[in-house]
Every structure is written in C-alpha cells, then in structure tokens.
Amino acid sequence: MTSTSLRRALGRALCTTPILLVTSLAVAQEQKQTSAGAPLEEVIVTGSAIRRVEAEASLPVQVLDSQAIQRTGAASVVDLMQRLPTIQGATVESDAVGAATFGFSGVSVHNIGENRTLVLLNGRRMAQFGGQTLTGFAAAVDLNSIPVSAIQRVEILTSGASALYGSDAVAGVVNFITKDKTMDRDVSARYYAPEDGAQERGVSLSAGIGDYENSGWNLFVAIAGDKREELNSADRDFADSAIVNFDYGGQRWTFFNGSPRNIPANAVATTGNLAGETVSLGYLSSGSCPEGSAPVGAACYYDYVRNIQLYPERERKNANASLNIKLGEAHNLFVDALWSEAKSLSKIAPVPGELGVDVGSALYNQYLAGVVDDAGTPLFGPVDADGDGVIDPIVAPYRTFDLGQRINDDEARFYHAAIGIEGDLRGWNYDFALTQSESDVKGHIAGYPGALAFDAALASGAIDPFVGPGQQTEAGLAALNAINYRGYWDGGTSRMQTAELRASTDLFDLPNGKPVMFAAGLSHYREKFQSKPSQFAQANLDDPVAGTPAAGGPGTGDQRFGDAAASIPYGADRNVTGVFTEINVQPLEWLELSGAGRYDDYSDVGSTTNYKVSFRVTPAQQFLIRGSYGTGFHAPTVPQLNASLQNYGVTANPYDCTPDLAAIASSLGAICRPPQTQYDVFAGGNPDLTPEESEQAMLGMVFEFSREASVGLDYWWVGIKDAFGQIEETEAFANPATYPDAWTTFTDIGTGTTYIAYNQTNINTGKEYYSGIDLNADASWQLPFGKLRTQLVATYMITDKEQLTKDGPYYRNIANYSTPLDEVTFRWVGRLLTTLDHGPFSHTITMNYKSSYLDVETTVDGIDANGDFNGEVADVRLDVDDYFTLDWQSSWQITDWVRLTVGALNLFNEDPPLSLTASNFQIGYDARYYDPRGRVLFGQVSFKF
C-alpha cells in the first residue's frame, strides 16, 4: 500500500473517476429510501431565501451532516475543512509558528481566498477575526471559534456572490448549522495519539430539554474543550534541520536556509578583501563552525529550524446554546448564543538581531582589532560610511540564545448572539433577527528584549556576544534576564452588529399549476475594528520591562530587538445597508429559472448593485442540467483602508543585495543588508484602494443511475478585477526596479544604521481568474452482511492566474510553485470514502490524494559521499511527489447508549513529500499543505443519556 507505484495508481484512479459535485443528492436519496411516502420538510438551502422541498437546486451545495463529519475522523472544524477537496489555500495552524497569526485558521473555497469566502453561523454573519492585520490577512472568521460537537450539518455553496447573504461572497459560502429543537443528550471523550508530540484530548457534553412539539419550547446546550501538545521539529526526521541533503539528477546536493545571526556572533567586515561581507571569527581561525551552525562563505549561519515547533500547543473551550419558544402555531422565538476561547502557544528559535560594536570599545579591542585578511589588512577598520564625522560601529549579527526561544502566547475570545422571530404571517414565511458578534484577540510574548536595553547591557560589558551558548557569565545571564520582556504585545477587537429581515411567499400559480416563488430581504450591519498594540509595541516605553514611559514622548522609546517596530494604533468602522429580491419560476415541467438582485450601500466605499441568474433543466427524472451567472463586489477591510504605514516584521526569506537593489537603497539614503539576510517589511492602509468586482459562472450536470448510484460534475469560473493585495516579496526582490514604490527605509535603533526596507502597502494588483471542475460519485449496495457505500469527491483546477500590477503579466501556479505568487494550487485534490455498515458495526476507509507539482527554483551546493562540498552549484526545481494517505475508522454501537470508535489517520505513516520551500520557518516540506504529525491513532467513546 505504501509503494510509489500503488500510490500513483490510486491517485490516477481517484482523479479519473467521473463524480458528482453535490453530496446533498445522496442525502436526499437515502431520505427517499427510508421514508418512502412521507412528506419532505421544506427548508432553506444555503444560497437561496426561498423555502422549497429539499432536492437538487440550480446552485451546487455540498452538505455534510453530523454522521459524515464523524466519519472524517476530524477532531475540530479546522481539521474538517482542511480535509475537503474544494478547500485550498487557507491559513493552517502551523502558520502560527513564526508568522504571528494569533492562532487563526480560515477556510478558502477553491484557493480564491479566505477573505473572499463568507462563513456563516445558522445563515448569519459573524465578526471577522480580531487579530486581522492591516494587509487584509485573517480578515475572515476564525474556525477555532466554531465547536464541531455542536454542528448539525455544514452546507458549502461553491458558487459565489450569493444575493441572500451578500455580494462579497466571491468564492462561495460556508454555512455551519448548529443543533436545536432536540432532546438528545450526549457526552463524548476522544484522544488523538501521534508519535512523539501533538497528542490531543477532548471532551464534549450536549443536552436538550423541553419537547418543542408538545411542550412548545426547547433549550439545547453544548459545551466542549480540547487540548493539544506541541510538536517540535526535532521529533520529525524530515523537518529537523535547515540543512537538507537530497539526491537529484544522479548527484548528491545540499540546501541550507540558515541565518547569519548566529551564536557566537558574526561580524560584518568594513575593510580588507572581505569588506561588506559577514564573517565568523571562529571560522577564520579554525575553518569550522560550532555545533548548530554551518559555513556560508566565511560566516557561520545558524540552523534555526532545530529550535522551532511544527505544530503549536493549543487549547480550546467553547459553549453554545439554542432556545426556541413557540408563539402560537405559526411563530417561533429563538435565541442562539456561542462563546469560545482559543489559546495557542508557539515557539521559534531565540531572537536574532544586529549589534553595534563601537570601534575602540573593550569588545572591539578583545575580538576584532587584530583580525586581518590574507594580505594583512585589518577586516574591521574604522569607517565613516555616511560622512557625518562619526566612526560607524561594527555590525555584529547575533542570536540571543541564552534568552531561550521566542514565545507567542495568543488568546482569541469570540462570542456571537442572535435573537429573533420566525414563522408564517398571512402567507409569508419570515425571519427577523438581531445579531451581536465580537472577536477579541490578545497576543503575549516572551524571549524579546528591547533593542536599546540590549545595547545598554552590551555597552556595560555584562554581555559578551562572541562566546557560545551557555558561556555567558552569571552577570551576563542576569543582565539578559533583566531585559527579557514577558507580557502583552499586540491584539485587536472586531465587532459586528446586524439587523436583518427575510421573507418569502408564493405570489401566484402559473397556468401549469407551478407557483411563482418570491423572496425579499433587508439587512443592515455595523462593523468596527480596533488594533490594540501595547505601549512597548508603540515605542512608548524607555524601559519595557519596568514599564517606564518614554522621556521623549510617545514613539521615542525602546523597540523590540531584532525587528524593531513602532506600531501605530488604528481603528475604523463602516455601515452597510443591503436589500435583495429573488424570484423562482417553473414555466415548463422540465425547466426552472431563478433570478436574484442585491443592492448594498457601504458608508466608506460607495454603493453597488449585483445580480445572479440560474437555471435548472430536468429532461428526464434521473438527469439534471444546471447553470448560473452572477456578479460580485468585495470591499477592502477597514484596516486595509485606514491603517497608518508601519513596520510589519521581516521578510520570510533572506536576500542578497543586487545592483538594482543597491541603486534604490542609495537613492533613499540607505544601504543594503549583508548577503543572505532578511529585510524589514513595512505596510499600511490605502484610502484609495478600489473594491474588487467579480463575475461568476457555473455549468453542471447530475445523473442518477438509480436510487443507489449517482454521478455528475460542475464546471465553475470566477473572474476578479481590481484585486487588492501586495507585491509578493520574492517578486519585488527579484525585480526591484520594476516596483519603485515597493521600497522605503528602516533605521536600526541599536546600531543607527539605515537600511533599505520592503514596502508591502495595500494596492490594487490587477485581475485574477480561477476555474475548475468539482466532481462527485456516490453509490451504495445492500449486501447480505451489510450496506456498502462509496463516495468519491474531487476538485480539478483548470485556471489560477493573477496579475501583480494593473496591465502586467499573468502568473500561474497550478501544479507549479509560482515564485511571484509564493504559493501552489493543486491540480487535483480528492477523497475516496468507503463505508461498510453491518449490525452494530461501521467501518470506513478514506483515501486522500493531492497531486504533484513543480517546486520553487532553489540554488543548491553539490556534496560528496561524506557530506563535504565538492564545488558544484546548481539551480534546481524538484518534482514534489503526489501525496496519498489512507485513514481508517471503526465504530461499535455497544448498547443503545454507548458507542466506541477507534481509527487511524495516515495509517501507513506517510511523510510529507520533500520541498525546498522556505515560505515559513519549517524547512524540508511545505507546512501550508501537509500535516507533519504522521500516523495518528485515535479513539472516542460516546454515551447517550
């Protein structure tokens, strides 16, 4: 089962089997088989406001009920969404390691964007994540806030721009529907056990009281909690080092993505034949580097991957309640409430940064004064590069190893409450609700000193940067501990208040007896966002540890060592009023037509009118053809419009100073960083940012061979103009002269040196196009020993191309790591699920597949059999293998009230395929696309009472 040939064969089988998009058809089929002759309940299906008998509609909706969710083996909503083939490109939990995501996890339909995918709870909007950034990152709903144990079903509208919910649903809609009006009572405990880290345990309790039909009321409450341990890079052989040795083209190569900020410190030569280059004093004297680093030129680069996590430690708690009270026979008063708290603790290597060693100081005289090149010329002679009459300090890239790992301790709290009334009034079915929703995020840090505080400790002589780990004196360790900031760093709050009214009715009957169905609605919501950087983050403190205010006033105090940034608080709000109408007619027995229009007025970006039309043709009872076309409108977030330009961290990758970059730096009165060094990043809002406008189209078919088998597909297409985003850093550094507005300057307060910095401010980048085919096949057989059911679901991507500038070239990333886009879209993603139910037992096998792609182009060095450099250098692009895993799950209904489930995710312990991507801190595989846990054994026991 683990051989390459078998994996590829199964992958091809998964990708070439014709399948049906809409899983709800299979659900409807089972209802017909088990409830023949019983009337079907009228419901609202996501994507339409018209109540109708549940069946295949003109828009594709994937439905996962609670049983289907359980059979995925997913421990959370985050895990569930990442297992679906229609979902690509969302932020995953491993991104929290080093990327300052505050633990956010999102959902992106078809890789079109998580901020273009509308996430709903019971058909109502929720507040966006309070930790969203000024570039638009995480401007979406955090899936950690939604408890999987309370979900009755998930509906995924894979055709965007819904008139019902909003024209901003460009990629689609994901609607989580919670349990209500039930007296079910259940307590469950589960445990997930990967090898060596990431163990997870959870418990949930749910109970309903009150017979809604007979007593006229029902209260359903569910509470849950889970906790996962950390997974460290040292626990996985494929990801335990920034040094990656591999075979390619019949030769042995090595890739190294280390950091020049090492311990002992390197130093940047100012004179001699190595002037401008980073060198290691130890390497110059001995020709070798200390443990934990490797030679790059004459420097020793730190292997930071040895000291990071692959998965952060995480803890979640949540509770939700649903109260329903009958008001007469035709009306219902409802109250829905959700509260959640998610905590994430992520760790990366000790903080790096640049020190300034003054010429003539004790450190200079001890370590640097006598160092010469091959010609006997001093390497660290006095230089006044800016001509101000002051000798520049020697820049020493350093790693503060003795402070321990950098820690981000993040907390995200969310609450959502809706109160309303629904029912029938004079032939109209109506729903009115008021909603209050809030996401509050707080990020705490440890392992970071202030830059000025570190400089002062260095000047005092207490700290020696040229000694190895653990070799500081007691006075040096005490000095480091005294400047180690532990406390609140940054966060934000996002709020949304909504009032909405929806109503539908049958206007009249056509001559053929079919009703003309009509719906209309009105909504208003107020959206607020406020960033909340700490006083330290705002540079308002002279002593961050003691909390001493800056004597020079706000913005003049100390800043964080290594990535000094004076954050500027920003906040804004907007009001949005919308109105929609929808009509559905069936002029012929085999033809159904629908049309919807929506008008939205944004208080900050103006108004827009959008529409969607669709059709449904059934030439035979077993055959359906459907299609739709619509337009959409996606406004920038309030931070994208209003935030001030400010420091936004550092680049994901290190870069060399090209002649073009050096010329731009000189024109700005700055210099480049030393070779293979990360650069500072700035970003800000743009009040002139134009909203995105989109067009969507879909054409599909469904064929039902019998009540037990169906097959079909849906082709979809999305076009977006005036897309907003930022120039990807890899493209900007590869072609700096092409993007003259992408550069600014940064002055290191520790050394006083002014460097060129990357300006990643929001812009309208141009046009984007996406298309693909969603496929699904479903079949079941009644066998003598039980019922066998197989379902195959997959997405085949045809187009994913984007412009980085208006009228610029298009970049494509399907099955190809496009460096300008810094991402990959998989050509094929699929799941083949087979379930056998017999008596009290149920067994499920799931095959998961992601197709191969061409990796990022990377410069590597040749090595011999002993691992020594052989002098060869090459640019390579690996073929990242297709990835196939198999999951197993078995359940035993021991009694009517006890159920036991055991299983394994990634049963054959497949490692992620090799990739040389350095998009985040993890090296050796691409953590955005693959799970590093390996085989995960799990068990769950549930009791009904």
mmCIF file of C-alpha atoms in Angstrom, residues 228-391:
data_model
loop_
_atom_site.group_PDB
_atom_site.id
_atom_site.type_symbol
_atom_site.label_atom_id
_atom_site.label_comp_id
_atom_site.label_asym_id
_atom_site.label_seq_id
_atom_site.Cartn_x
_atom_site.Cartn_y
_atom_site.Cartn_z
ATOM 1 C CA ARG A 228 -3.148 19.551 22.029
ATOM 2 C CA GLU A 229 0.516 19.264 22.962
ATOM 3 C CA GLU A 230 3.262 20.826 20.855
ATOM 4 C CA LEU A 231 5.099 19.044 18.055
ATOM 5 C CA ASN A 232 8.745 20.029 17.718
ATOM 6 C CA SER A 233 10.927 19.923 14.627
ATOM 7 C CA ALA A 234 13.381 17.628 16.430
ATOM 8 C CA ASP A 235 10.662 14.963 16.551
ATOM 9 C CA ARG A 236 10.390 14.587 12.761
ATOM 10 C CA ASP A 237 13.379 13.500 10.675
ATOM 11 C CA PHE A 238 12.042 15.216 7.533
ATOM 12 C CA ALA A 239 11.891 18.624 9.249
ATOM 13 C CA ASP A 240 14.568 18.729 11.965
ATOM 14 C CA SER A 241 17.151 20.942 10.260
ATOM 15 C CA ALA A 242 17.606 23.852 7.876
ATOM 16 C CA ILE A 243 20.218 21.672 6.149
ATOM 17 C CA VAL A 244 18.507 19.382 3.648
ATOM 18 C CA ASN A 245 20.574 16.762 1.790
ATOM 19 C CA PHE A 246 18.932 15.093 -1.198
ATOM 20 C CA ASP A 247 19.558 13.278 -4.476
ATOM 21 C CA TYR A 248 18.771 14.965 -7.786
ATOM 22 C CA GLY A 249 19.859 14.142 -11.322
ATOM 23 C CA GLY A 250 22.044 11.278 -10.136
ATOM 24 C CA GLN A 251 24.045 13.501 -7.771
ATOM 25 C CA ARG A 252 24.004 14.448 -4.088
ATOM 26 C CA TRP A 253 23.090 18.036 -3.161
ATOM 27 C CA THR A 254 22.522 20.121 -0.066
ATOM 28 C CA PHE A 255 20.185 23.038 0.609
ATOM 29 C CA PHE A 256 20.713 25.321 3.597
ATOM 30 C CA ASN A 257 18.392 28.096 4.734
ATOM 31 C CA GLY A 258 20.221 29.239 7.842
ATOM 32 C CA SER A 259 20.549 32.694 9.385
ATOM 33 C CA PRO A 260 23.681 34.889 9.597
ATOM 34 C CA ARG A 261 22.523 35.940 13.084
ATOM 35 C CA ASN A 262 24.491 33.295 14.924
ATOM 36 C CA ILE A 263 25.978 32.497 18.319
ATOM 37 C CA PRO A 264 28.844 33.298 18.691
ATOM 38 C CA ALA A 265 28.135 36.475 16.771
ATOM 39 C CA ASN A 266 29.335 37.001 13.241
ATOM 40 C CA ALA A 267 30.637 40.428 12.218
ATOM 41 C CA VAL A 268 30.402 42.470 9.009
ATOM 42 C CA ALA A 269 33.861 43.379 7.709
ATOM 43 C CA THR A 270 34.406 47.074 6.961
ATOM 44 C CA THR A 271 37.827 46.968 5.295
ATOM 45 C CA GLY A 272 40.126 44.461 3.596
ATOM 46 C CA ASN A 273 39.252 41.988 0.844
ATOM 47 C CA LEU A 274 36.069 40.862 2.654
ATOM 48 C CA ALA A 275 34.663 44.371 3.191
ATOM 49 C CA GLY A 276 30.855 44.304 3.305
ATOM 50 C CA GLU A 277 30.694 40.560 3.904
ATOM 51 C CA THR A 278 29.630 38.727 7.036
ATOM 52 C CA VAL A 279 32.401 36.661 8.630
ATOM 53 C CA SER A 280 32.802 34.366 11.612
ATOM 54 C CA LEU A 281 35.816 34.909 13.853
ATOM 55 C CA GLY A 282 35.846 31.211 14.746
ATOM 56 C CA TYR A 283 35.691 30.123 11.127
ATOM 57 C CA LEU A 284 38.521 32.471 10.144
ATOM 58 C CA SER A 285 40.733 30.979 12.821
ATOM 59 C CA SER A 286 39.774 27.287 12.693
ATOM 60 C CA GLY A 287 37.989 26.745 9.367
ATOM 61 C CA SER A 288 34.974 25.219 11.102
ATOM 62 C CA CYS A 289 31.691 26.308 12.663
ATOM 63 C CA PRO A 290 30.303 25.436 16.083
ATOM 64 C CA GLU A 291 27.530 22.873 16.525
ATOM 65 C CA GLY A 292 24.188 24.190 15.360
ATOM 66 C CA SER A 293 25.582 26.277 12.510
ATOM 67 C CA ALA A 294 27.155 25.736 9.094
ATOM 68 C CA PRO A 295 29.614 27.682 6.899
ATOM 69 C CA VAL A 296 28.337 30.069 4.232
ATOM 70 C CA GLY A 297 31.313 31.835 2.698
ATOM 71 C CA ALA A 298 33.455 32.969 5.632
ATOM 72 C CA ALA A 299 30.471 33.186 8.014
ATOM 73 C CA CYS A 300 28.723 30.625 10.197
ATOM 74 C CA TYR A 301 24.952 30.555 9.694
ATOM 75 C CA TYR A 302 22.610 29.422 12.452
ATOM 76 C CA ASP A 303 20.373 26.363 11.920
ATOM 77 C CA TYR A 304 17.245 27.912 13.434
ATOM 78 C CA VAL A 305 14.989 25.009 12.415
ATOM 79 C CA ARG A 306 16.421 22.913 15.248
ATOM 80 C CA ASN A 307 14.643 25.185 17.745
ATOM 81 C CA ILE A 308 11.126 25.563 16.352
ATOM 82 C CA GLN A 309 7.771 23.859 16.565
ATOM 83 C CA LEU A 310 5.940 22.218 13.685
ATOM 84 C CA TYR A 311 2.586 22.463 15.475
ATOM 85 C CA PRO A 312 1.896 24.918 18.302
ATOM 86 C CA GLU A 313 0.460 23.947 21.635
ATOM 87 C CA ARG A 314 -3.271 24.708 21.567
ATOM 88 C CA GLU A 315 -6.239 24.753 23.931
ATOM 89 C CA ARG A 316 -9.868 25.488 23.037
ATOM 90 C CA LYS A 317 -13.056 25.882 25.069
ATOM 91 C CA ASN A 318 -16.479 26.675 23.730
ATOM 92 C CA ALA A 319 -20.146 26.642 24.607
ATOM 93 C CA ASN A 320 -23.255 27.238 22.585
ATOM 94 C CA ALA A 321 -26.966 27.315 23.360
ATOM 95 C CA SER A 322 -30.144 27.452 21.326
ATOM 96 C CA LEU A 323 -33.521 28.378 22.835
ATOM 97 C CA ASN A 324 -36.722 28.040 20.828
ATOM 98 C CA ILE A 325 -40.178 29.017 22.107
ATOM 99 C CA LYS A 326 -43.408 28.525 20.198
ATOM 100 C CA LEU A 327 -45.599 31.586 19.887
ATOM 101 C CA GLY A 328 -48.880 30.114 18.858
ATOM 102 C CA GLU A 329 -48.910 27.622 15.992
ATOM 103 C CA ALA A 330 -47.217 29.775 13.373
ATOM 104 C CA HIS A 331 -44.380 31.635 15.066
ATOM 105 C CA ASN A 332 -41.139 30.802 16.878
ATOM 106 C CA LEU A 333 -38.953 32.937 19.115
ATOM 107 C CA PHE A 334 -35.306 31.888 19.001
ATOM 108 C CA VAL A 335 -32.112 32.824 20.802
ATOM 109 C CA ASP A 336 -28.751 31.425 19.629
ATOM 110 C CA ALA A 337 -25.534 32.060 21.533
ATOM 111 C CA LEU A 338 -21.934 30.946 21.050
ATOM 112 C CA TRP A 339 -18.857 31.588 23.203
ATOM 113 C CA SER A 340 -15.374 30.310 22.555
ATOM 114 C CA GLU A 341 -11.809 30.757 23.753
ATOM 115 C CA ALA A 342 -8.808 29.508 21.806
ATOM 116 C CA LYS A 343 -5.255 29.681 23.136
ATOM 117 C CA SER A 344 -2.157 28.988 21.072
ATOM 118 C CA LEU A 345 1.421 28.795 22.363
ATOM 119 C CA SER A 346 4.004 28.842 19.558
ATOM 120 C CA LYS A 347 7.792 28.795 19.838
ATOM 121 C CA ILE A 348 10.594 29.601 17.429
ATOM 122 C CA ALA A 349 14.364 29.968 17.664
ATOM 123 C CA PRO A 350 15.892 32.573 20.030
ATOM 124 C CA VAL A 351 15.600 36.149 18.833
ATOM 125 C CA PRO A 352 18.148 37.338 16.257
ATOM 126 C CA GLY A 353 19.325 40.869 15.605
ATOM 127 C CA GLU A 354 22.219 43.181 14.817
ATOM 128 C CA LEU A 355 24.545 44.589 17.490
ATOM 129 C CA GLY A 356 26.712 47.631 17.164
ATOM 130 C CA VAL A 357 30.286 47.204 18.479
ATOM 131 C CA ASP A 358 31.970 50.573 18.784
ATOM 132 C CA VAL A 359 35.478 50.858 17.411
ATOM 133 C CA GLY A 360 37.849 51.172 20.375
ATOM 134 C CA SER A 361 35.447 49.537 22.860
ATOM 135 C CA ALA A 362 36.520 46.661 25.091
ATOM 136 C CA LEU A 363 34.698 44.131 22.881
ATOM 137 C CA TYR A 364 36.301 45.588 19.769
ATOM 138 C CA ASN A 365 39.778 45.509 21.259
ATOM 139 C CA GLN A 366 39.329 41.941 22.561
ATOM 140 C CA TYR A 367 37.852 40.308 19.470
ATOM 141 C CA LEU A 368 38.012 42.480 16.333
ATOM 142 C CA ALA A 369 41.008 44.797 16.420
ATOM 143 C CA GLY A 370 43.585 42.178 15.484
ATOM 144 C CA VAL A 371 41.684 40.330 12.753
ATOM 145 C CA VAL A 372 43.289 40.735 9.314
ATOM 146 C CA ASP A 373 42.766 39.337 5.811
ATOM 147 C CA ASP A 374 45.247 37.305 3.765
ATOM 148 C CA ALA A 375 47.139 40.480 2.836
ATOM 149 C CA GLY A 376 47.429 41.551 6.466
ATOM 150 C CA THR A 377 44.842 44.315 6.115
ATOM 151 C CA PRO A 378 42.501 44.732 9.121
ATOM 152 C CA LEU A 379 38.995 43.464 8.415
ATOM 153 C CA PHE A 380 37.347 45.744 10.967
ATOM 154 C CA GLY A 381 38.986 49.091 10.441
ATOM 155 C CA PRO A 382 37.282 52.403 11.248
ATOM 156 C CA VAL A 383 34.878 53.660 8.551
ATOM 157 C CA ASP A 384 32.589 56.703 8.308
ATOM 158 C CA ALA A 385 30.240 55.495 5.553
ATOM 159 C CA ASP A 386 27.701 58.337 5.817
ATOM 160 C CA GLY A 387 30.303 61.083 6.177
ATOM 161 C CA ASP A 388 28.857 62.536 9.376
ATOM 162 C CA GLY A 389 32.250 62.618 11.096
ATOM 163 C CA VAL A 390 31.362 59.720 13.412
ATOM 164 C CA ILE A 391 33.017 56.330 13.062
#
